[in-house]
Every structure is written in structure tokens, then in C-alpha cells.
GROMACS .gro file of C-alpha atoms in nm:
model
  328
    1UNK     CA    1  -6.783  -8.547 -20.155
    2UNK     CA    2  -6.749  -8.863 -19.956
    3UNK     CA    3  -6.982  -8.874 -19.611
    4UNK     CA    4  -6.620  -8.902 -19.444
    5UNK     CA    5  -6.369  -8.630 -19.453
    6UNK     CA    6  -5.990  -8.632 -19.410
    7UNK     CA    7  -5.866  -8.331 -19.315
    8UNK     CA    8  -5.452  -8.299 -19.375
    9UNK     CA    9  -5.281  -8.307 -19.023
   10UNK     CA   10  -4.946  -8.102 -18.993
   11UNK     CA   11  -4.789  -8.393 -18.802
   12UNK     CA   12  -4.793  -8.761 -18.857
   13UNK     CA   13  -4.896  -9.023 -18.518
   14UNK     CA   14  -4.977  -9.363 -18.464
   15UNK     CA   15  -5.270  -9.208 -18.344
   16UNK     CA   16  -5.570  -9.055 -18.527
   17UNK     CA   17  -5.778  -8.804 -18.379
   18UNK     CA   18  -6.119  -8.862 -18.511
   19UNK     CA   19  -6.481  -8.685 -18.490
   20UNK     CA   20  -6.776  -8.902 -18.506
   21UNK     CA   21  -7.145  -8.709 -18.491
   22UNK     CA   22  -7.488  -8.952 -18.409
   23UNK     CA   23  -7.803  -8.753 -18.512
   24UNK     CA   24  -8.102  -8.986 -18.392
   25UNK     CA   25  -8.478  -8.862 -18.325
   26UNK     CA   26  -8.426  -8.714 -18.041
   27UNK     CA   27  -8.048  -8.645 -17.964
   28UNK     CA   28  -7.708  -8.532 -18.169
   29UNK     CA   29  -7.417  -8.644 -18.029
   30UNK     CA   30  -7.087  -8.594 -18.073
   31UNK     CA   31  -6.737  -8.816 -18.007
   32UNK     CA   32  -6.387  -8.639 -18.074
   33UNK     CA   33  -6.145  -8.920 -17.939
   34UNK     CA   34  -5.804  -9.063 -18.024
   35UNK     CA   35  -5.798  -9.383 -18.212
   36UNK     CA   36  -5.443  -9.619 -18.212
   37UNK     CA   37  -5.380  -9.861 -18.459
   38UNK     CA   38  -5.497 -10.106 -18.242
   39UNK     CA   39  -5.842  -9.977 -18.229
   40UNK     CA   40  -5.812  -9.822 -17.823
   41UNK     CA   41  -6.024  -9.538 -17.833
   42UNK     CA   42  -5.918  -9.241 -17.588
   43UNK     CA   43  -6.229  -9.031 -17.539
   44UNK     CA   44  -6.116  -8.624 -17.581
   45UNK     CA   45  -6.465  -8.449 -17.544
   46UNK     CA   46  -6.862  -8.594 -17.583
   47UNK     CA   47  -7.111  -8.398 -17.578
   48UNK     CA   48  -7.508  -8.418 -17.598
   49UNK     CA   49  -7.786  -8.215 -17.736
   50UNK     CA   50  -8.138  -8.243 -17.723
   51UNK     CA   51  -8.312  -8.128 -18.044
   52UNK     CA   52  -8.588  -8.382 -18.126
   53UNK     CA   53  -8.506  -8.362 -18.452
   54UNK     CA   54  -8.813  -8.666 -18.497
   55UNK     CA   55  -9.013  -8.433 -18.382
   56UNK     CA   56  -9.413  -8.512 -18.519
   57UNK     CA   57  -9.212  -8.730 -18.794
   58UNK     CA   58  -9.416  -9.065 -18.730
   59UNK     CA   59  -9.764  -8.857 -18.791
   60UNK     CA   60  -9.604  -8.625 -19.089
   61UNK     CA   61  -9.370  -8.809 -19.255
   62UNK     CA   62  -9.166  -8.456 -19.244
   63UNK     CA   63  -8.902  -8.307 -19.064
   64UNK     CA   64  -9.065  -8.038 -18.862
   65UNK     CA   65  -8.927  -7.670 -18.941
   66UNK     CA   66  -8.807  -7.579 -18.589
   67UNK     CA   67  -8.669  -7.961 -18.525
   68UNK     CA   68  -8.483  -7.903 -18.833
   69UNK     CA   69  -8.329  -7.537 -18.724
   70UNK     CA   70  -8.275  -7.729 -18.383
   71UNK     CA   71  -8.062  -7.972 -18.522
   72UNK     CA   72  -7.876  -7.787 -18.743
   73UNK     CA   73  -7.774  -7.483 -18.481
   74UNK     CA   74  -7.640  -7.733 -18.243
   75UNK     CA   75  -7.412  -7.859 -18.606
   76UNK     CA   76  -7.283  -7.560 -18.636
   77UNK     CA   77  -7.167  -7.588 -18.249
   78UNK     CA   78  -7.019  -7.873 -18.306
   79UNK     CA   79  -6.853  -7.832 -18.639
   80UNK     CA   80  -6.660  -7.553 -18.416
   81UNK     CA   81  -6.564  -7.813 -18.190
   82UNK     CA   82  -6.432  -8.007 -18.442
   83UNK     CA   83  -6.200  -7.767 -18.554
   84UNK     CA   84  -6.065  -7.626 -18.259
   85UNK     CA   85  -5.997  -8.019 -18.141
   86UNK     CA   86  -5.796  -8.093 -18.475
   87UNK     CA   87  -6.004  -8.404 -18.587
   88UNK     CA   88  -5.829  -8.506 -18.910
   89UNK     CA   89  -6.131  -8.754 -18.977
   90UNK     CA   90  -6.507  -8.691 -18.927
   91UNK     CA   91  -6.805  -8.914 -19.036
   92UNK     CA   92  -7.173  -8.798 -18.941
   93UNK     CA   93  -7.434  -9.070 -18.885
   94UNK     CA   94  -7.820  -8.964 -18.915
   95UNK     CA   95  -8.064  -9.249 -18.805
   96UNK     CA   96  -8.465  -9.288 -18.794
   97UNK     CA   97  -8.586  -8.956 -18.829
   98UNK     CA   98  -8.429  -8.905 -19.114
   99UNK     CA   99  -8.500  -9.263 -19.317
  100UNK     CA  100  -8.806  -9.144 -19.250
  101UNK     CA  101  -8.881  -8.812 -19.389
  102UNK     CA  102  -8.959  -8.710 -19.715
  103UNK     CA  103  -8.806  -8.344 -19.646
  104UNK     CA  104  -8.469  -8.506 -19.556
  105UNK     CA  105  -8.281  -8.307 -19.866
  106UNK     CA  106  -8.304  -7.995 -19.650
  107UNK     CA  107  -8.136  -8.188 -19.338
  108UNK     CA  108  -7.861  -8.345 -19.573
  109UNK     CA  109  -7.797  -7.956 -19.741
  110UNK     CA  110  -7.797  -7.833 -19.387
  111UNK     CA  111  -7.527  -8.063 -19.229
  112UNK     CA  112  -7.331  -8.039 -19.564
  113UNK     CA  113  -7.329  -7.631 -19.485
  114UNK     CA  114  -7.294  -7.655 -19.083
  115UNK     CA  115  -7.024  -7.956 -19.087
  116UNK     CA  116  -6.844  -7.966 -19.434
  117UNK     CA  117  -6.964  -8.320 -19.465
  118UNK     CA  118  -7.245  -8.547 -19.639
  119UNK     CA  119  -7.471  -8.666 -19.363
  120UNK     CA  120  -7.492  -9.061 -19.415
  121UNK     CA  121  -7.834  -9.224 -19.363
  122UNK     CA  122  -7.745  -9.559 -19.230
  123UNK     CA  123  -7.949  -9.860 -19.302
  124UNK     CA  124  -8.090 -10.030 -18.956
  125UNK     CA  125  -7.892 -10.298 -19.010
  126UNK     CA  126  -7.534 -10.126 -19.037
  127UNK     CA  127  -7.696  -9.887 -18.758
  128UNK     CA  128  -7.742 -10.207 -18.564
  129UNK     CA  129  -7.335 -10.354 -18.609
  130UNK     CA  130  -7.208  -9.993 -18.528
  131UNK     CA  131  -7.380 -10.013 -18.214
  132UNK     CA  132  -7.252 -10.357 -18.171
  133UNK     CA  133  -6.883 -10.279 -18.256
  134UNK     CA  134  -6.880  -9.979 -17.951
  135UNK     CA  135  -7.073 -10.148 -17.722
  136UNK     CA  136  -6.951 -10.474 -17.731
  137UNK     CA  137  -6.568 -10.251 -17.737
  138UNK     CA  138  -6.621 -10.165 -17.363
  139UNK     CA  139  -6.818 -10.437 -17.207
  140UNK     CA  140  -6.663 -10.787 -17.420
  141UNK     CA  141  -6.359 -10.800 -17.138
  142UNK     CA  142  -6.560 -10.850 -16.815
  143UNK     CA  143  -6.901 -11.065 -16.980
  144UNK     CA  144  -6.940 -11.331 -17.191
  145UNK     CA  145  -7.081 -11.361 -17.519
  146UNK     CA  146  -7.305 -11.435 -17.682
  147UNK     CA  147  -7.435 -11.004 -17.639
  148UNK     CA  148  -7.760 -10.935 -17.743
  149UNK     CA  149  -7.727 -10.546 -17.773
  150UNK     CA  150  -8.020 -10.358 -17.793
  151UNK     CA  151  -7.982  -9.970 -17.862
  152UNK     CA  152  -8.308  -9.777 -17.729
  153UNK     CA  153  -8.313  -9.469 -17.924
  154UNK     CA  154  -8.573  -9.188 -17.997
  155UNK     CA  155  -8.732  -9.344 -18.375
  156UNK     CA  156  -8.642  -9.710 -18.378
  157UNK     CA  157  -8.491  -9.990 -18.150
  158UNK     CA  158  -8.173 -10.174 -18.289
  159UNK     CA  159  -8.130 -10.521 -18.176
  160UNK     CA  160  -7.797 -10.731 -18.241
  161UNK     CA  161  -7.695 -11.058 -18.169
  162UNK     CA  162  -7.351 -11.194 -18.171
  163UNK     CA  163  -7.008 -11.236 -18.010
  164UNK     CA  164  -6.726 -11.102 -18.198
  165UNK     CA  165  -6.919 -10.956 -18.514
  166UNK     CA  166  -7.284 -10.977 -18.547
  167UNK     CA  167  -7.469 -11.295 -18.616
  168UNK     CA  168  -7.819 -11.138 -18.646
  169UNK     CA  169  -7.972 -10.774 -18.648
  170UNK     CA  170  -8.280 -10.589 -18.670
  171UNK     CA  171  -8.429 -10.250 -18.631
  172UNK     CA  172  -8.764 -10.215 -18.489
  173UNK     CA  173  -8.934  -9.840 -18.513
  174UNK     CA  174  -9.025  -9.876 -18.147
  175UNK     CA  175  -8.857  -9.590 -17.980
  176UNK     CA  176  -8.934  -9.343 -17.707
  177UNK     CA  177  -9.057  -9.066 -17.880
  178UNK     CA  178  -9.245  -9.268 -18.145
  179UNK     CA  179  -9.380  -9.435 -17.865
  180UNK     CA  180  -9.487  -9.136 -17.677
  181UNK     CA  181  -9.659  -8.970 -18.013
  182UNK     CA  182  -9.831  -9.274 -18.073
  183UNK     CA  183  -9.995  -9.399 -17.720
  184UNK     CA  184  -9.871  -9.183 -17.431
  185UNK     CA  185 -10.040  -8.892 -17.452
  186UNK     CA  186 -10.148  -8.841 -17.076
  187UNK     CA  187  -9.930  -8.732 -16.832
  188UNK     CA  188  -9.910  -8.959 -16.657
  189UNK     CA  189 -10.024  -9.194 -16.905
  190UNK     CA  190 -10.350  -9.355 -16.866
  191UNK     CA  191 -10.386  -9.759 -16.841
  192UNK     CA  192 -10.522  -9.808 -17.143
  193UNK     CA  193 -10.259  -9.578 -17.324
  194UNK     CA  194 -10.013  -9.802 -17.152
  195UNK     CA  195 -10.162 -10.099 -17.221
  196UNK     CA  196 -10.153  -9.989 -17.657
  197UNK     CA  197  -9.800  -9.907 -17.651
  198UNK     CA  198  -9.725 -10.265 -17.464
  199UNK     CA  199  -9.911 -10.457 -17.726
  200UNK     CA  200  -9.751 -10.251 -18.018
  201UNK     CA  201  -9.394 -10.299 -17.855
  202UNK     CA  202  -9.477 -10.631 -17.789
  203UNK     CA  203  -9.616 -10.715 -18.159
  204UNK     CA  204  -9.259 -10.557 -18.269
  205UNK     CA  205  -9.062 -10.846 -18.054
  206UNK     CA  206  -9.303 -11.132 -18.173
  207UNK     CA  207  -9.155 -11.056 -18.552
  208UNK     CA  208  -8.789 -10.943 -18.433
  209UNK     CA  209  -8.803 -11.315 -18.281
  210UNK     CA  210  -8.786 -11.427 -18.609
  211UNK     CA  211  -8.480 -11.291 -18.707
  212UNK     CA  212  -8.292 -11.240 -18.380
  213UNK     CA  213  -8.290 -11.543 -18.167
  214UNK     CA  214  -8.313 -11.412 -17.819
  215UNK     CA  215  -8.319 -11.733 -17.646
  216UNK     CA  216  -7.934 -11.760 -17.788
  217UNK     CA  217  -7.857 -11.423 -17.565
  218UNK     CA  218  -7.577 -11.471 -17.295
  219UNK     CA  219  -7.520 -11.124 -17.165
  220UNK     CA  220  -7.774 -10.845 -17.230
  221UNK     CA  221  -7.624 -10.510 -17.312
  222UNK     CA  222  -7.858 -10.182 -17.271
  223UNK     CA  223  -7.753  -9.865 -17.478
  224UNK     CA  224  -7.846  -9.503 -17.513
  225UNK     CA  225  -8.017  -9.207 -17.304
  226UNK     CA  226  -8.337  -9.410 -17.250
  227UNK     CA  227  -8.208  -9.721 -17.090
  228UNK     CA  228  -7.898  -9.505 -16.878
  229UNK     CA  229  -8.210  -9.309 -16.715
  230UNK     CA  230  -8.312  -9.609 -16.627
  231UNK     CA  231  -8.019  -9.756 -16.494
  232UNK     CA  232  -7.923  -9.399 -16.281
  233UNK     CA  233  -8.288  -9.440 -16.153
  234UNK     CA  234  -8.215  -9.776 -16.049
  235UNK     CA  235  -7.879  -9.715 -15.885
  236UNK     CA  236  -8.064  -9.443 -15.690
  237UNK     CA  237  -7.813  -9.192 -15.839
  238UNK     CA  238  -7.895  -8.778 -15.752
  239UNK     CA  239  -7.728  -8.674 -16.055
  240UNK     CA  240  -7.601  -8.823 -16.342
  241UNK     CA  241  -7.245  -9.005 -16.338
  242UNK     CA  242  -7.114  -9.189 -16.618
  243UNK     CA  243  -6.874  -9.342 -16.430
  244UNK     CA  244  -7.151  -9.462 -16.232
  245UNK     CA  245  -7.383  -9.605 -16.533
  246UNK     CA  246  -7.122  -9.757 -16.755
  247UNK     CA  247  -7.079 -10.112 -16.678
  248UNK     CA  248  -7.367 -10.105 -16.439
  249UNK     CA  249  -7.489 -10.481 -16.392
  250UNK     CA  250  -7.861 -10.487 -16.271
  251UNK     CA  251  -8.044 -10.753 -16.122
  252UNK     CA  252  -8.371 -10.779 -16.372
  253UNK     CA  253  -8.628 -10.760 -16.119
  254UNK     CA  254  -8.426 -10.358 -16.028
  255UNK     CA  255  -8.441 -10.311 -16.401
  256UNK     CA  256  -8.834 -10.373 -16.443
  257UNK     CA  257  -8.887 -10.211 -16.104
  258UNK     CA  258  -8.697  -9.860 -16.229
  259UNK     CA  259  -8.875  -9.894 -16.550
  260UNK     CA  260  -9.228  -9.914 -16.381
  261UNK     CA  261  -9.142  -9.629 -16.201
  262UNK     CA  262  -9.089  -9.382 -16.426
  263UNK     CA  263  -9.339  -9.494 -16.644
  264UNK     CA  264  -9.608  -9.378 -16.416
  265UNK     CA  265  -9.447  -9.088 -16.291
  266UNK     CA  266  -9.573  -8.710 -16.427
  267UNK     CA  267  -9.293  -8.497 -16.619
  268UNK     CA  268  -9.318  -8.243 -16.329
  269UNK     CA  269  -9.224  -8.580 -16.095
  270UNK     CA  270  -8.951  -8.663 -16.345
  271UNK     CA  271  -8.790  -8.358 -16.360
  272UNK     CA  272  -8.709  -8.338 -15.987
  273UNK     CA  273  -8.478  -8.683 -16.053
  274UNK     CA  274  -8.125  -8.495 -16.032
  275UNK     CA  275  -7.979  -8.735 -16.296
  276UNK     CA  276  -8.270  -8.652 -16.559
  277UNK     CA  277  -8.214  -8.504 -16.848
  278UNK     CA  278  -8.477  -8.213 -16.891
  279UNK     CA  279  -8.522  -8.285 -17.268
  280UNK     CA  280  -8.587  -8.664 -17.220
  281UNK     CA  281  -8.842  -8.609 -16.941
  282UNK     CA  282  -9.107  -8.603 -17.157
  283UNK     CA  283  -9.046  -8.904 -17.304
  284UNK     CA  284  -8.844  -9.165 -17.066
  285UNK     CA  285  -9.165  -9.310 -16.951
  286UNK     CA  286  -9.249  -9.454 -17.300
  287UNK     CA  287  -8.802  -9.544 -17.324
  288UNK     CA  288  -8.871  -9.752 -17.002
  289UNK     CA  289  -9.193  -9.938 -17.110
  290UNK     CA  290  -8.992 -10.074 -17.442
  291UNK     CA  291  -8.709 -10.127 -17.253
  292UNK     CA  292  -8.879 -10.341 -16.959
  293UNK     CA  293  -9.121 -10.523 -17.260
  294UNK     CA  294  -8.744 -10.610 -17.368
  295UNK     CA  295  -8.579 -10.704 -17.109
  296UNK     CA  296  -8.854 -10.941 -17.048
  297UNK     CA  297  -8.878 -11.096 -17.358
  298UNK     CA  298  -8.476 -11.172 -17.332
  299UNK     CA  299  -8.579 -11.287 -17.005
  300UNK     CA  300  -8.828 -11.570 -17.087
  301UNK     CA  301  -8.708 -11.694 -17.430
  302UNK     CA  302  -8.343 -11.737 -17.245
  303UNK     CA  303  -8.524 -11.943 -16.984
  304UNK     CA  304  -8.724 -12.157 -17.271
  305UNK     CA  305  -8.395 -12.225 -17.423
  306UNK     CA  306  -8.309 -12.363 -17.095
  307UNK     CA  307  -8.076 -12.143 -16.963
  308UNK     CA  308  -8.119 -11.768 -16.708
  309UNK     CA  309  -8.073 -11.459 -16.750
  310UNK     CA  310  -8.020 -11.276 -16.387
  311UNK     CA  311  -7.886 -10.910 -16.513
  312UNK     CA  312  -7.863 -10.639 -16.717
  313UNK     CA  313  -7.565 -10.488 -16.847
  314UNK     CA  314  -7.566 -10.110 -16.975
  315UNK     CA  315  -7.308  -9.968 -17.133
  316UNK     CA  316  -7.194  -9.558 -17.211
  317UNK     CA  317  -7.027  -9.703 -17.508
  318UNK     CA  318  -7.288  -9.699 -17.822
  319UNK     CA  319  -7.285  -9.638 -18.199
  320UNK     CA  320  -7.116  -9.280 -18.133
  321UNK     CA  321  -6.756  -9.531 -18.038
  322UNK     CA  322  -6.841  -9.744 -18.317
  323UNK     CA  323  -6.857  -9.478 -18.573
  324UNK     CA  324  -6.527  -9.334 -18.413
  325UNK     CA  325  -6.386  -9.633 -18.455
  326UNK     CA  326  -6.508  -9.703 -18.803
  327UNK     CA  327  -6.280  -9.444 -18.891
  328UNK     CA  328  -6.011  -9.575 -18.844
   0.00000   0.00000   0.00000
């Protein structure tokens, strides 16, 4: 059966009520929204889980048993929102952990039993343009283009470049909890551990360079729960607001400040931020070290092109509205 089912509705609409599910390396998400013709997308419910599904993956090359039972208990959940919502169409999107692991037949069995559909492992390039497609959806009317939009996630880094459809993408496996397994092992981390995961993240721009030309960027668009952490640290915020964080515009001397922060904070110190996730405290210092190592690398090869780059842009809407709107 096709990776995207269509469910018969009792009543035809202009509108299709869709169900789009992200499973990355350390997150599954979920997106039931209304989708007109014209592609507006009317958000009905999102929710997040934290299963660290990557769990160990970068050092076993396996999905670990209980990241695995993790993910799939919080499928089931969802597959029951699904149906009590009435989505008519549902795609599920898997991402690093699972390109990675050679056990991945027992996630893809798993999601076919929880959801009633084949999980798709997206390439990192198509992972790349759906992040593009909802990103660029909710920022493109108040900034210019060219975006660079980088999505931070858990396994890998996606990093596209373009103004109405991308021009250039990449996928980098330089995420926060790869990061973390591989150099942060302190808490807080030591200098020297910081100092290896900057030259690895660093060594991962140099050859991205190649392919994505930063220099061309125009507005820089941040995505996912590593650089929204960032941005609620930098706005000061006591809890988490999405209203808050979505179109955020940060000066990027705030951004690299934030990011410094909670590098070289302990979890304990971490936890007590109101707007912190309690899943993602264990790894948001390694999320803010690639995302600051970005952020100035945009930074500089903007300025060697000649032009400035002053702020950062984040934005709530990510691959989960691009894969809700890819379904229509």
C-alpha cells in the first residue's frame, strides 16, 4: 500500500482535512490541519512527543529496543487522533534515524500496524524542499528571498537555498543528539568537548559550502525544537509561546549570545528555563552550538559576498506544514 492513504470522506469540501506525522531522531510530530485548494493551511491540532527514537543510532547503527517501543506507543496515540479528527489523507515522514539503521524493517512493520500506513524514508534532499515548502509558506510574505532555511533536527541538519522552490539543498548529519553522543559528554560540557563538536560542525559547513552557496542567502530562516529553544531563550520567554517564537526576528549577536548560554549551562540549570522542553534538555546545548557555528557561517560568507546579514528569522512552520501540504 502506498506511504499515503485516502480515507473515503462522507461529505465532499473544497477543503481537505489532512494528517501529516514527522518522525526525526529525537521527536514525532504530528499536523492534522485543513488544506484549501489554494494551498492555506488551517492548523486543527499539533502535537509533540519526545521519544529519541535515534537513540545510540550514530554508535550502533540500530534502532535501540526501548527507542523503538517509544516511538511506536506514541503512533498508536496518534493514529487515534487521526481518526477521531476525520483526516481523509495521511502521509508519515521518518528522517535520520531511520536512513540510518539497519533494524529499520521493525520501525516500518511497526508504523504500518500503529498507523495503517507505510512509513516513507525521505531522502535528505526531498527532506530538505519539504522543509522549504512550510517554512518558506509562513515567513515568504513579510522577508525577502533569497531564504536559506536550515532545519536543526535531532540526526542531521537540512540546509536549503532558494526563493520560490529550492535552488540548492543539502543534509548534513550534524544534529543535536548526534552531536551530544559524539562530543558532549560532560555536563556541562568540557572545553575541549566543545571545541571537537565545533570543528566537526564546522568541517560539515566547509563541504555544504560547496553545494549551498551561503553567501547568496538574503533572509535566514531557523526551524525545529533546537533553534525555537533558542529563540524563547533569547526573547527571555518563562514558558513556551508559539505565538511568541514564530516569526521571531533576532538580532545575530542575541542569537549567538542565547546559544552560548545554554551551551554551558548543566541540564539541572536547563530544566529550570520555563519554556524548556524536559526531553530536549539534555541535548539543546549541542542544538545551540550547530546552530550558532551556522548562523555564523551565513554571517561571514554573506558579508564576503558583499552584502549583511543583521537577523535571524525562526519560524513554527517546518517540514510537518510541508508534508501537510504535500498532500494536497
Amino acid at each position: 500500500m502506498s506511504a499515503v492513504t485516502e480515507r473515503p470522506t462522507p461529505t465532499a469540501s473544497s477543503v481537505t482535512r489532512v494528517a501529516a506525522i514527522d518522525c526525526g531522531t529525537n521527536s514525532i510530530r504530528l499536523l492534522v490541519a485543513d488544506v484549501a485548494p489554494d494551498g492555506t493551511l488551517t492548523e486543527v491540532d499539533r502535537q509533540l512527543r519526545i521519544v529519541r527514537l535515534g537513540q545510540g543510532v550514530d554508535r550502533t547503527g540500530e534502532l535501540a529496543p526501548e527507542a523503538l517501543a517509544r516511538t511506536l506507543e506514541a503512533s498508536r496515540d496518534y493514529a487515534t487522533v487521526i481518526a477521531e479528527a476525520g483526516a481523509t489523507r495521511v502521509r508519515f515522514v521518518a528522517t535520520s534515524a531511520t536512513r540510518d539503521a539497519r533494524n529499520r524493517r521493525e520501525f516500518f512493520d511497526g508504523v504500518r500496524a500503529a498507523v495503517g500506513v507505510d512509513a516513507e524514508v525521505v531522502s535528505g534532499r526531498e527532506e530538505a524542499e519539504l522543509s522549504f515548502r512550510g517554512a518558506t509558506a509562513g515567513v515568504a510574505a513579510q522577508h525577502p528571498g533569497p531564504y536559506l532555511v536550515v532545519d536543526l533536527g535531532g540526526g542531521s541538519t537540512e540546509l536549503v537555498l532558494g526563493t520560490t522552490t529550492p535552488e540548492a539543498a543539502l543534509s548534513l548529519d550534524i544534529g543535536s543528539v548526534r552531536m551530544t553522543e559524539r562530543h558532549l559528554h560532560s555536563d556541562p560540557p568540557a572545553p575541549a568537548e566543545v571545541e571537537a563538536a565545533r570543528v566537526d560542525v564546522r568541517a560539515a559547513l566547509d563541504d555544504a559550502a560547496r553545494t549551498v552557496p551561503f553567501g547568496r542567502t538574503t533572509t535566514l530562516v531557523g526551524l525545529a525544537g533546537s533553534v525555537t529553544s533558542v529563540t524563547a531563550h533569547a526573547l527571555g520567554l518563562t514558558e513556551y509561546r508559539r505565538d511568541a517564537v514564530h516569526g521571531a526576528v533576532l538580532g545575530v549577536d542575541r542569537v549567538l549570545a542565547a546559544c552560548d548560554d545554554l551551551l554551558h549551562r548543566s541540564r539541572e540549570q536547563r530544566l529550570a528555563l520555563g519554556f524548556m522542553h524536559p526531553g530536549r534538555a539534555d541535548v539543546i546545548g549541542a542544538g545551540a552550538l550547530v546552530w550558532a557555528e551556522v548562523v555564523r557561517r551565513v554571517r561571514d560568507d554573506v558579508a564576503a559576498a558583499g552584502g549583511t546579514l543583521t537577523d535571524v528569522v525562526t519560524s513554527e512552520s517546518d517540514i510537518l506544514d510541508g508534508i501537510a501540504l504535500s498532500l494536497v
